[in-house]
């Protein structure tokens, strides 16, 4: 909840103790918004038309959305019954942890990782267990396997990891899965999968069918640029999703989001999408390389952002993440600081890249 606000009614003390998810900052002056890993491109061809044609907004959407689920399932070699839609993939994370882990049960995730993970268990009383990343900002899968206990119900793997960038390697993933009990759910959160260029990275569509306890999560928010419409999906065993649906908020996926997602998967839209994703990955690599030239230890960047660590975390970082973010903000560019840990900079418009490099260069020169 918000700082220093006490509700006038009796609320759960454990809920009141947990800070609410904080969205990346919103610009207050002209500049670049590089704080939420959004897509800088305009909507894909056909998307705005598809939205405009959705005039039936006085009705609830028909939630089955079979065509969209079939299309997505085909990418994974499964039928649409293995696909679960929700108002953002973050909703599916909540559903799965809620459905699998009761009060006192554990779910495991790396840290630092997606900021929503620590509070996923709040409603059910499930306990989040964090395993620190390695010094190169990667998942420490051996330590994560060691941390699985009798009470672990869900393991969350974020690949590429938000906010640090590295993807999990396929060989490491395969070895990890041999150590996970077959009745423990593993969620491979691939919100940034489309930006992955490392041939050794795990790819959900290649491993899904080998593991009945695996769910792959994807979203239309990032590479497809539909963050504001809220639509994401999971792929896995239909029985897992039947349980997730039991704890889902009903009727959350709108017909407009469904139409936009379908329009994003036509051949023309896919071609434009592939070009844009390739451009963003190239821009990311150029930005990471330029920051490394300034002496910074930028970890492998496989998503649409780069991570600037603090020196306390690794040699070759900045002294103070908040101070660097303040310099960005002063220049009208918003990034995402993680106090004491580092700064995440999303890959935005082409013109933003030299601006980012300049701000960092000046920041380093002042210290
Ligand atoms: C790793 C990761 N997973 C899931 C999400 C949720 O995305 P959405 O709910 O927009 O699908 C995000 C959003 O930032 C993310 O970074």
Short mmCIF file of C-alpha atoms and ligand atoms in Angstrom, two decimals:
data_model
loop_
_atom_site.label_atom_id
_atom_site.label_comp_id
_atom_site.label_asym_id
_atom_site.label_seq_id
_atom_site.Cartn_x
_atom_site.Cartn_y
_atom_site.Cartn_z
CA UNK A 1 0.00 0.00 0.00
CA UNK A 2 1.04 3.66 -0.16
CA UNK A 3 3.37 5.02 2.49
CA UNK A 4 1.78 6.43 5.64
CA UNK A 5 -1.82 5.75 4.63
CA UNK A 6 -3.98 3.80 7.07
CA UNK A 7 -7.39 2.55 5.84
CA UNK A 8 -10.40 3.48 7.99
CA UNK A 9 -11.47 -0.20 8.10
CA UNK A 10 -9.86 -3.43 9.35
CA UNK A 11 -7.44 -4.74 6.75
CA UNK A 12 -4.87 -7.53 6.81
CA UNK A 13 -1.67 -6.45 8.55
CA UNK A 14 0.42 -8.56 6.15
CA UNK A 15 -1.14 -6.75 3.18
CA UNK A 16 -0.61 -3.32 4.70
CA UNK A 17 3.06 -4.16 5.26
CA UNK A 18 3.76 -4.82 1.58
CA UNK A 19 4.57 -1.90 -0.74
CA UNK A 20 2.41 -1.81 -3.88
CA UNK A 21 3.98 -2.44 -7.30
CA UNK A 22 5.46 0.80 -8.54
CA UNK A 23 5.11 1.61 -12.21
CA UNK A 24 8.07 3.12 -14.08
CA UNK A 25 8.05 6.91 -13.93
CA UNK A 26 5.89 8.97 -16.32
CA UNK A 27 7.53 11.90 -18.11
CA UNK A 28 6.89 15.39 -16.83
CA UNK A 29 8.94 17.16 -19.49
CA UNK A 30 9.85 16.40 -23.10
CA UNK A 31 12.30 13.55 -23.36
CA UNK A 32 12.48 9.79 -23.62
CA UNK A 33 10.51 7.32 -21.50
CA UNK A 34 12.90 4.42 -21.01
CA UNK A 35 11.51 3.25 -17.69
CA UNK A 36 9.00 0.48 -18.50
CA UNK A 37 10.48 -1.62 -21.34
CA UNK A 38 7.78 -0.43 -23.70
CA UNK A 39 7.93 -0.55 -27.47
CA UNK A 40 8.75 2.79 -29.15
CA UNK A 41 7.11 1.81 -32.47
CA UNK A 42 3.57 2.75 -33.50
CA UNK A 43 1.04 -0.16 -33.53
CA UNK A 44 1.63 -2.88 -36.13
CA UNK A 45 -0.18 -2.57 -39.51
CA UNK A 46 -3.85 -3.47 -39.18
CA UNK A 47 -4.01 -3.16 -35.39
CA UNK A 48 -5.67 0.25 -35.14
CA UNK A 49 -8.22 -0.74 -37.82
CA UNK A 50 -9.02 -3.93 -35.95
CA UNK A 51 -9.58 -1.97 -32.75
CA UNK A 52 -11.74 0.61 -34.52
CA UNK A 53 -13.99 -2.14 -35.88
CA UNK A 54 -14.74 -3.41 -32.38
CA UNK A 55 -17.95 -1.47 -31.83
CA UNK A 56 -19.57 -4.09 -29.58
CA UNK A 57 -18.18 -2.66 -26.38
CA UNK A 58 -21.57 -2.63 -24.69
CA UNK A 59 -21.18 -6.45 -24.48
CA UNK A 60 -18.77 -8.58 -22.49
CA UNK A 61 -16.28 -10.27 -24.77
CA UNK A 62 -16.79 -13.98 -25.44
CA UNK A 63 -13.90 -15.16 -23.33
CA UNK A 64 -13.11 -18.43 -25.12
CA UNK A 65 -11.31 -16.61 -27.98
CA UNK A 66 -10.62 -19.90 -29.80
CA UNK A 67 -9.02 -18.49 -32.97
CA UNK A 68 -6.42 -16.53 -31.04
CA UNK A 69 -5.63 -19.50 -28.81
CA UNK A 70 -5.30 -21.84 -31.81
CA UNK A 71 -2.95 -19.42 -33.57
CA UNK A 72 -0.76 -19.09 -30.49
CA UNK A 73 -0.84 -22.83 -29.78
CA UNK A 74 0.40 -23.58 -33.30
CA UNK A 75 3.66 -21.76 -32.49
CA UNK A 76 4.24 -24.30 -29.73
CA UNK A 77 3.00 -27.37 -31.57
CA UNK A 78 -0.08 -27.67 -29.32
CA UNK A 79 -3.78 -26.97 -29.80
CA UNK A 80 -5.66 -24.01 -28.37
CA UNK A 81 -6.72 -25.88 -25.23
CA UNK A 82 -3.12 -25.53 -24.06
CA UNK A 83 -3.28 -21.73 -24.27
CA UNK A 84 -4.54 -19.51 -21.47
CA UNK A 85 -5.24 -15.80 -22.04
CA UNK A 86 -5.32 -13.09 -19.41
CA UNK A 87 -5.20 -9.33 -19.01
CA UNK A 88 -1.40 -9.33 -19.10
CA UNK A 89 0.94 -12.17 -18.31
CA UNK A 90 1.32 -10.73 -14.83
CA UNK A 91 -2.28 -11.82 -14.20
CA UNK A 92 -1.30 -15.42 -15.05
CA UNK A 93 1.63 -15.23 -12.64
CA UNK A 94 -0.81 -14.25 -9.88
CA UNK A 95 -3.25 -17.00 -10.85
CA UNK A 96 -0.62 -19.75 -10.93
CA UNK A 97 0.98 -18.86 -7.61
CA UNK A 98 -2.45 -18.45 -6.05
CA UNK A 99 -3.69 -21.79 -7.42
CA UNK A 100 -0.58 -23.77 -6.48
CA UNK A 101 0.68 -22.34 -3.20
CA UNK A 102 -1.44 -22.13 -0.04
CA UNK A 103 -0.54 -20.23 3.14
CA UNK A 104 2.93 -21.29 4.24
CA UNK A 105 3.83 -22.93 0.92
CA UNK A 106 6.77 -21.48 -0.96
CA UNK A 107 7.43 -20.20 -4.44
CA UNK A 108 10.94 -19.60 -5.60
CA UNK A 109 12.39 -16.91 -7.81
CA UNK A 110 15.72 -15.30 -8.61
CA UNK A 111 16.55 -11.82 -7.34
CA UNK A 112 16.80 -9.16 -8.64
CA UNK A 113 14.10 -10.14 -11.09
CA UNK A 114 10.65 -8.90 -12.14
CA UNK A 115 9.46 -6.60 -9.38
CA UNK A 116 5.99 -8.16 -9.22
CA UNK A 117 7.34 -11.58 -8.13
CA UNK A 118 7.81 -10.85 -4.39
CA UNK A 119 4.15 -9.93 -3.83
CA UNK A 120 2.56 -12.71 -5.93
CA UNK A 121 1.92 -14.84 -2.85
CA UNK A 122 0.35 -12.15 -0.77
CA UNK A 123 -3.27 -13.12 -1.34
CA UNK A 124 -2.70 -16.80 -0.61
CA UNK A 125 -0.14 -16.33 2.17
CA UNK A 126 2.47 -18.18 0.10
CA UNK A 127 6.04 -17.29 0.97
CA UNK A 128 8.45 -15.96 -1.68
CA UNK A 129 11.89 -17.47 -1.48
CA UNK A 130 14.60 -15.51 -3.34
CA UNK A 131 17.81 -16.88 -4.76
CA UNK A 132 20.45 -14.24 -5.62
CA UNK A 133 21.65 -13.95 -9.21
CA UNK A 134 25.25 -14.87 -10.02
CA UNK A 135 27.88 -12.08 -10.25
CA UNK A 136 27.19 -11.95 -14.00
CA UNK A 137 23.52 -11.19 -13.25
CA UNK A 138 22.26 -14.61 -14.37
CA UNK A 139 19.95 -17.10 -12.67
CA UNK A 140 21.94 -19.34 -10.34
CA UNK A 141 20.06 -22.48 -11.32
CA UNK A 142 22.14 -24.81 -9.14
CA UNK A 143 21.37 -22.68 -6.10
CA UNK A 144 17.72 -22.51 -7.13
CA UNK A 145 17.53 -26.30 -7.40
CA UNK A 146 19.20 -26.57 -3.96
CA UNK A 147 16.60 -24.15 -2.56
CA UNK A 148 13.61 -26.33 -3.56
CA UNK A 149 12.00 -27.77 -0.43
CA UNK A 150 9.02 -29.98 0.42
CA UNK A 151 6.94 -26.80 0.50
CA UNK A 152 7.99 -25.38 -2.86
CA UNK A 153 5.00 -25.32 -5.19
CA UNK A 154 6.16 -22.99 -7.96
CA UNK A 155 9.54 -22.00 -9.43
CA UNK A 156 9.60 -18.82 -11.51
CA UNK A 157 12.35 -18.50 -14.13
CA UNK A 158 12.64 -15.17 -15.94
CA UNK A 159 14.41 -15.45 -19.29
CA UNK A 160 15.70 -12.96 -20.31
CA UNK A 161 15.81 -11.70 -16.76
CA UNK A 162 14.14 -8.39 -16.02
CA UNK A 163 15.94 -6.15 -15.00
CA UNK A 164 19.42 -7.54 -15.67
CA UNK A 165 19.13 -8.95 -19.23
CA UNK A 166 20.78 -12.38 -19.50
CA UNK A 167 18.78 -15.29 -20.91
CA UNK A 168 18.93 -18.75 -19.34
CA UNK A 169 20.97 -21.16 -21.45
CA UNK A 170 19.16 -24.19 -22.84
CA UNK A 171 21.73 -26.62 -21.41
CA UNK A 172 21.38 -25.06 -17.93
CA UNK A 173 17.60 -25.16 -18.17
CA UNK A 174 17.62 -28.83 -19.19
CA UNK A 175 19.89 -29.74 -16.27
CA UNK A 176 17.76 -27.70 -13.87
CA UNK A 177 14.57 -29.47 -14.94
CA UNK A 178 16.09 -32.85 -14.05
CA UNK A 179 16.37 -31.60 -10.47
CA UNK A 180 12.81 -30.24 -10.12
CA UNK A 181 10.23 -32.66 -8.71
CA UNK A 182 7.76 -33.62 -11.43
CA UNK A 183 4.84 -32.32 -9.33
CA UNK A 184 6.31 -28.84 -8.87
CA UNK A 185 5.21 -26.17 -11.34
CA UNK A 186 7.94 -24.37 -13.27
CA UNK A 187 6.97 -21.10 -14.96
CA UNK A 188 9.30 -19.92 -17.70
CA UNK A 189 8.47 -16.22 -17.93
CA UNK A 190 9.48 -15.17 -21.44
CA UNK A 191 7.97 -11.69 -21.54
CA UNK A 192 10.95 -10.60 -23.68
CA UNK A 193 11.46 -13.79 -25.69
CA UNK A 194 11.11 -12.12 -29.09
CA UNK A 195 14.24 -10.04 -28.50
CA UNK A 196 16.48 -13.03 -27.74
CA UNK A 197 19.30 -13.48 -30.24
CA UNK A 198 21.61 -15.82 -28.30
CA UNK A 199 21.40 -19.22 -30.08
CA UNK A 200 22.21 -20.98 -26.79
CA UNK A 201 19.25 -19.45 -24.94
CA UNK A 202 16.33 -21.61 -23.86
CA UNK A 203 13.25 -21.11 -26.04
CA UNK A 204 9.91 -22.04 -24.55
CA UNK A 205 8.51 -23.51 -27.75
CA UNK A 206 11.42 -25.99 -27.91
CA UNK A 207 11.10 -27.35 -24.37
CA UNK A 208 7.42 -27.08 -23.52
CA UNK A 209 6.30 -30.51 -24.65
CA UNK A 210 9.07 -32.32 -22.76
CA UNK A 211 7.84 -31.13 -19.35
CA UNK A 212 4.23 -31.58 -18.20
CA UNK A 213 5.01 -29.38 -15.16
CA UNK A 214 6.16 -26.44 -17.33
CA UNK A 215 4.18 -23.34 -18.27
CA UNK A 216 5.63 -20.80 -20.71
CA UNK A 217 4.45 -17.21 -20.31
CA UNK A 218 4.50 -14.64 -23.09
CA UNK A 219 2.93 -11.23 -23.60
CA UNK A 220 1.72 -8.86 -26.29
CA UNK A 221 2.91 -5.93 -24.13
CA UNK A 222 6.54 -5.74 -25.16
CA UNK A 223 7.62 -6.80 -28.66
CA UNK A 224 4.04 -6.44 -29.98
CA UNK A 225 3.61 -2.99 -28.46
CA UNK A 226 0.19 -3.61 -26.89
CA UNK A 227 1.11 -2.82 -23.27
CA UNK A 228 -1.84 -0.47 -22.86
CA UNK A 229 -4.38 -3.08 -23.96
CA UNK A 230 -3.33 -5.73 -21.41
CA UNK A 231 -3.14 -9.14 -23.02
CA UNK A 232 -0.72 -11.97 -22.33
CA UNK A 233 -0.80 -15.75 -22.41
CA UNK A 234 0.47 -18.95 -20.92
CA UNK A 235 1.06 -22.22 -22.76
CA UNK A 236 1.01 -25.55 -20.95
CA UNK A 237 -1.21 -28.33 -19.60
CA UNK A 238 -4.93 -27.47 -19.88
CA UNK A 239 -5.55 -28.84 -16.36
CA UNK A 240 -3.04 -26.34 -14.95
CA UNK A 241 -4.95 -23.54 -16.64
CA UNK A 242 -8.32 -24.86 -15.45
CA UNK A 243 -7.00 -24.40 -11.92
CA UNK A 244 -5.63 -20.97 -12.78
CA UNK A 245 -9.03 -20.00 -14.19
CA UNK A 246 -10.66 -20.90 -10.86
CA UNK A 247 -8.79 -18.07 -9.17
CA UNK A 248 -8.81 -15.62 -12.10
CA UNK A 249 -10.79 -12.40 -12.09
CA UNK A 250 -13.53 -13.26 -14.60
CA UNK A 251 -14.05 -11.46 -17.91
CA UNK A 252 -10.77 -9.53 -17.77
CA UNK A 253 -9.58 -9.91 -21.35
CA UNK A 254 -11.39 -7.38 -23.52
CA UNK A 255 -12.61 -7.93 -27.06
CA UNK A 256 -10.50 -4.97 -28.17
CA UNK A 257 -7.37 -6.63 -26.81
CA UNK A 258 -8.34 -9.90 -28.51
CA UNK A 259 -8.82 -8.14 -31.87
CA UNK A 260 -5.53 -6.27 -31.53
CA UNK A 261 -3.69 -9.50 -30.71
CA UNK A 262 -5.24 -11.30 -33.68
CA UNK A 263 -4.36 -8.41 -35.98
CA UNK A 264 -0.78 -8.60 -34.66
CA UNK A 265 -0.48 -12.18 -35.88
CA UNK A 266 -1.48 -11.76 -39.53
CA UNK A 267 1.30 -12.40 -42.07
CA UNK A 268 1.70 -8.65 -42.82
CA UNK A 269 1.85 -7.75 -39.15
CA UNK A 270 4.31 -10.58 -38.43
CA UNK A 271 6.63 -9.32 -41.16
CA UNK A 272 6.62 -5.78 -39.73
CA UNK A 273 7.02 -7.21 -36.25
CA UNK A 274 10.09 -9.22 -37.21
CA UNK A 275 11.73 -6.12 -38.71
CA UNK A 276 11.02 -4.03 -35.63
CA UNK A 277 12.24 -6.67 -33.21
CA UNK A 278 15.46 -7.04 -35.21
CA UNK A 279 15.94 -3.24 -35.20
CA UNK A 280 15.43 -3.08 -31.43
CA UNK A 281 17.83 -5.97 -30.80
CA UNK A 282 20.45 -4.27 -32.95
CA UNK A 283 19.89 -0.96 -31.13
CA UNK A 284 20.19 -2.79 -27.80
CA UNK A 285 23.50 -4.36 -28.82
CA UNK A 286 24.86 -1.00 -29.98
CA UNK A 287 23.82 0.66 -26.71
CA UNK A 288 25.32 -2.13 -24.59
CA UNK A 289 28.58 -1.99 -26.58
CA UNK A 290 28.85 1.80 -26.22
CA UNK A 291 28.25 1.60 -22.46
CA UNK A 292 30.88 -1.13 -22.15
CA UNK A 293 33.30 1.17 -23.94
CA UNK A 294 32.74 3.65 -21.11
CA UNK A 295 34.11 0.97 -18.77
CA UNK A 296 30.79 -0.33 -17.46
CA UNK A 297 30.23 -4.04 -16.81
CA UNK A 298 26.97 -4.37 -18.74
CA UNK A 299 25.69 -7.96 -18.46
CA UNK A 300 24.56 -9.92 -21.51
CA UNK A 301 21.53 -8.00 -22.80
CA UNK A 302 18.93 -10.26 -24.43
CA UNK A 303 15.74 -8.24 -23.95
CA UNK A 304 14.79 -4.65 -24.90
CA UNK A 305 16.79 -3.05 -22.10
CA UNK A 306 20.30 -2.81 -20.72
CA UNK A 307 21.36 -3.06 -17.09
CA UNK A 308 23.89 -0.75 -15.49
CA UNK A 309 24.94 -2.34 -12.20
CA UNK A 310 26.11 -0.55 -9.07
CA UNK A 311 29.74 -0.99 -8.13
CA UNK A 312 28.71 -2.65 -4.85
CA UNK A 313 27.20 -5.44 -6.97
CA UNK A 314 30.06 -5.96 -9.42
CA UNK A 315 33.26 -4.13 -10.32
CA UNK A 316 32.70 -1.82 -13.28
CA UNK A 317 29.37 -0.40 -12.17
CA UNK A 318 28.20 3.08 -11.23
CA UNK A 319 28.64 4.31 -7.66
CA UNK A 320 24.99 5.15 -6.99
CA UNK A 321 22.02 3.97 -9.06
CA UNK A 322 19.71 6.66 -7.70
CA UNK A 323 22.22 9.40 -8.55
CA UNK A 324 22.51 8.16 -12.13
CA UNK A 325 18.71 7.98 -12.46
CA UNK A 326 18.49 11.54 -11.11
CA UNK A 327 20.89 12.71 -13.82
CA UNK A 328 18.71 11.00 -16.43
CA UNK A 329 15.60 12.59 -15.02
CA UNK A 330 17.24 16.03 -14.93
CA UNK A 331 17.88 15.61 -18.68
CA UNK A 332 14.22 14.67 -19.28
CA UNK A 333 14.88 10.95 -19.84
CA UNK A 334 13.26 8.45 -17.52
CA UNK A 335 14.91 5.17 -16.57
CA UNK A 336 14.25 2.62 -13.84
CA UNK A 337 16.58 2.74 -10.83
CA UNK A 338 16.79 -0.11 -8.32
CA UNK A 339 18.25 1.48 -5.18
CA UNK A 340 21.58 -0.06 -4.25
CA UNK A 341 21.50 -2.48 -7.19
CA UNK A 342 21.57 -0.78 -10.58
CA UNK A 343 19.69 1.08 -13.30
CA UNK A 344 17.63 -0.43 -16.11
CA UNK A 345 17.44 1.51 -19.36
CA UNK A 346 14.87 0.44 -21.95
CA UNK A 347 15.79 0.52 -25.62
CA UNK A 348 13.70 3.31 -27.12
CA UNK A 349 13.71 5.53 -30.17
CA UNK A 350 16.92 5.60 -32.27
CA UNK A 351 17.58 9.19 -31.19
CA UNK A 352 17.47 8.17 -27.54
CA UNK A 353 20.59 6.02 -27.84
CA UNK A 354 23.19 8.85 -28.14
CA UNK A 355 21.28 10.76 -25.45
CA UNK A 356 21.60 7.81 -23.03
CA UNK A 357 25.30 7.37 -23.78
CA UNK A 358 25.93 11.07 -23.25
CA UNK A 359 24.14 11.21 -19.92
CA UNK A 360 26.07 8.19 -18.64
CA UNK A 361 29.38 9.56 -19.94
CA UNK A 362 28.79 12.88 -18.17
CA UNK A 363 27.70 11.13 -15.00
CA UNK A 364 30.88 9.05 -14.93
CA UNK A 365 33.05 12.09 -15.65
CA UNK A 366 31.61 13.96 -12.63
CA UNK A 367 32.57 11.22 -10.18
C1 LIG B 1 9.47 -10.49 -16.74
C2 LIG B 1 8.10 -9.95 -16.89
N1 LIG B 1 7.07 -10.78 -16.84
C3 LIG B 1 5.82 -10.35 -16.98
C4 LIG B 1 5.55 -9.01 -17.18
C5 LIG B 1 4.13 -8.59 -17.28
O1 LIG B 1 3.78 -8.14 -18.52
P1 LIG B 1 2.26 -7.98 -18.94
O2 LIG B 1 1.42 -8.16 -17.70
O3 LIG B 1 2.17 -6.62 -19.49
O4 LIG B 1 1.99 -9.07 -19.92
C6 LIG B 1 6.59 -8.09 -17.24
C7 LIG B 1 6.31 -6.66 -17.42
O5 LIG B 1 7.15 -5.81 -17.28
C8 LIG B 1 7.91 -8.57 -17.09
O6 LIG B 1 8.95 -7.75 -17.13
#
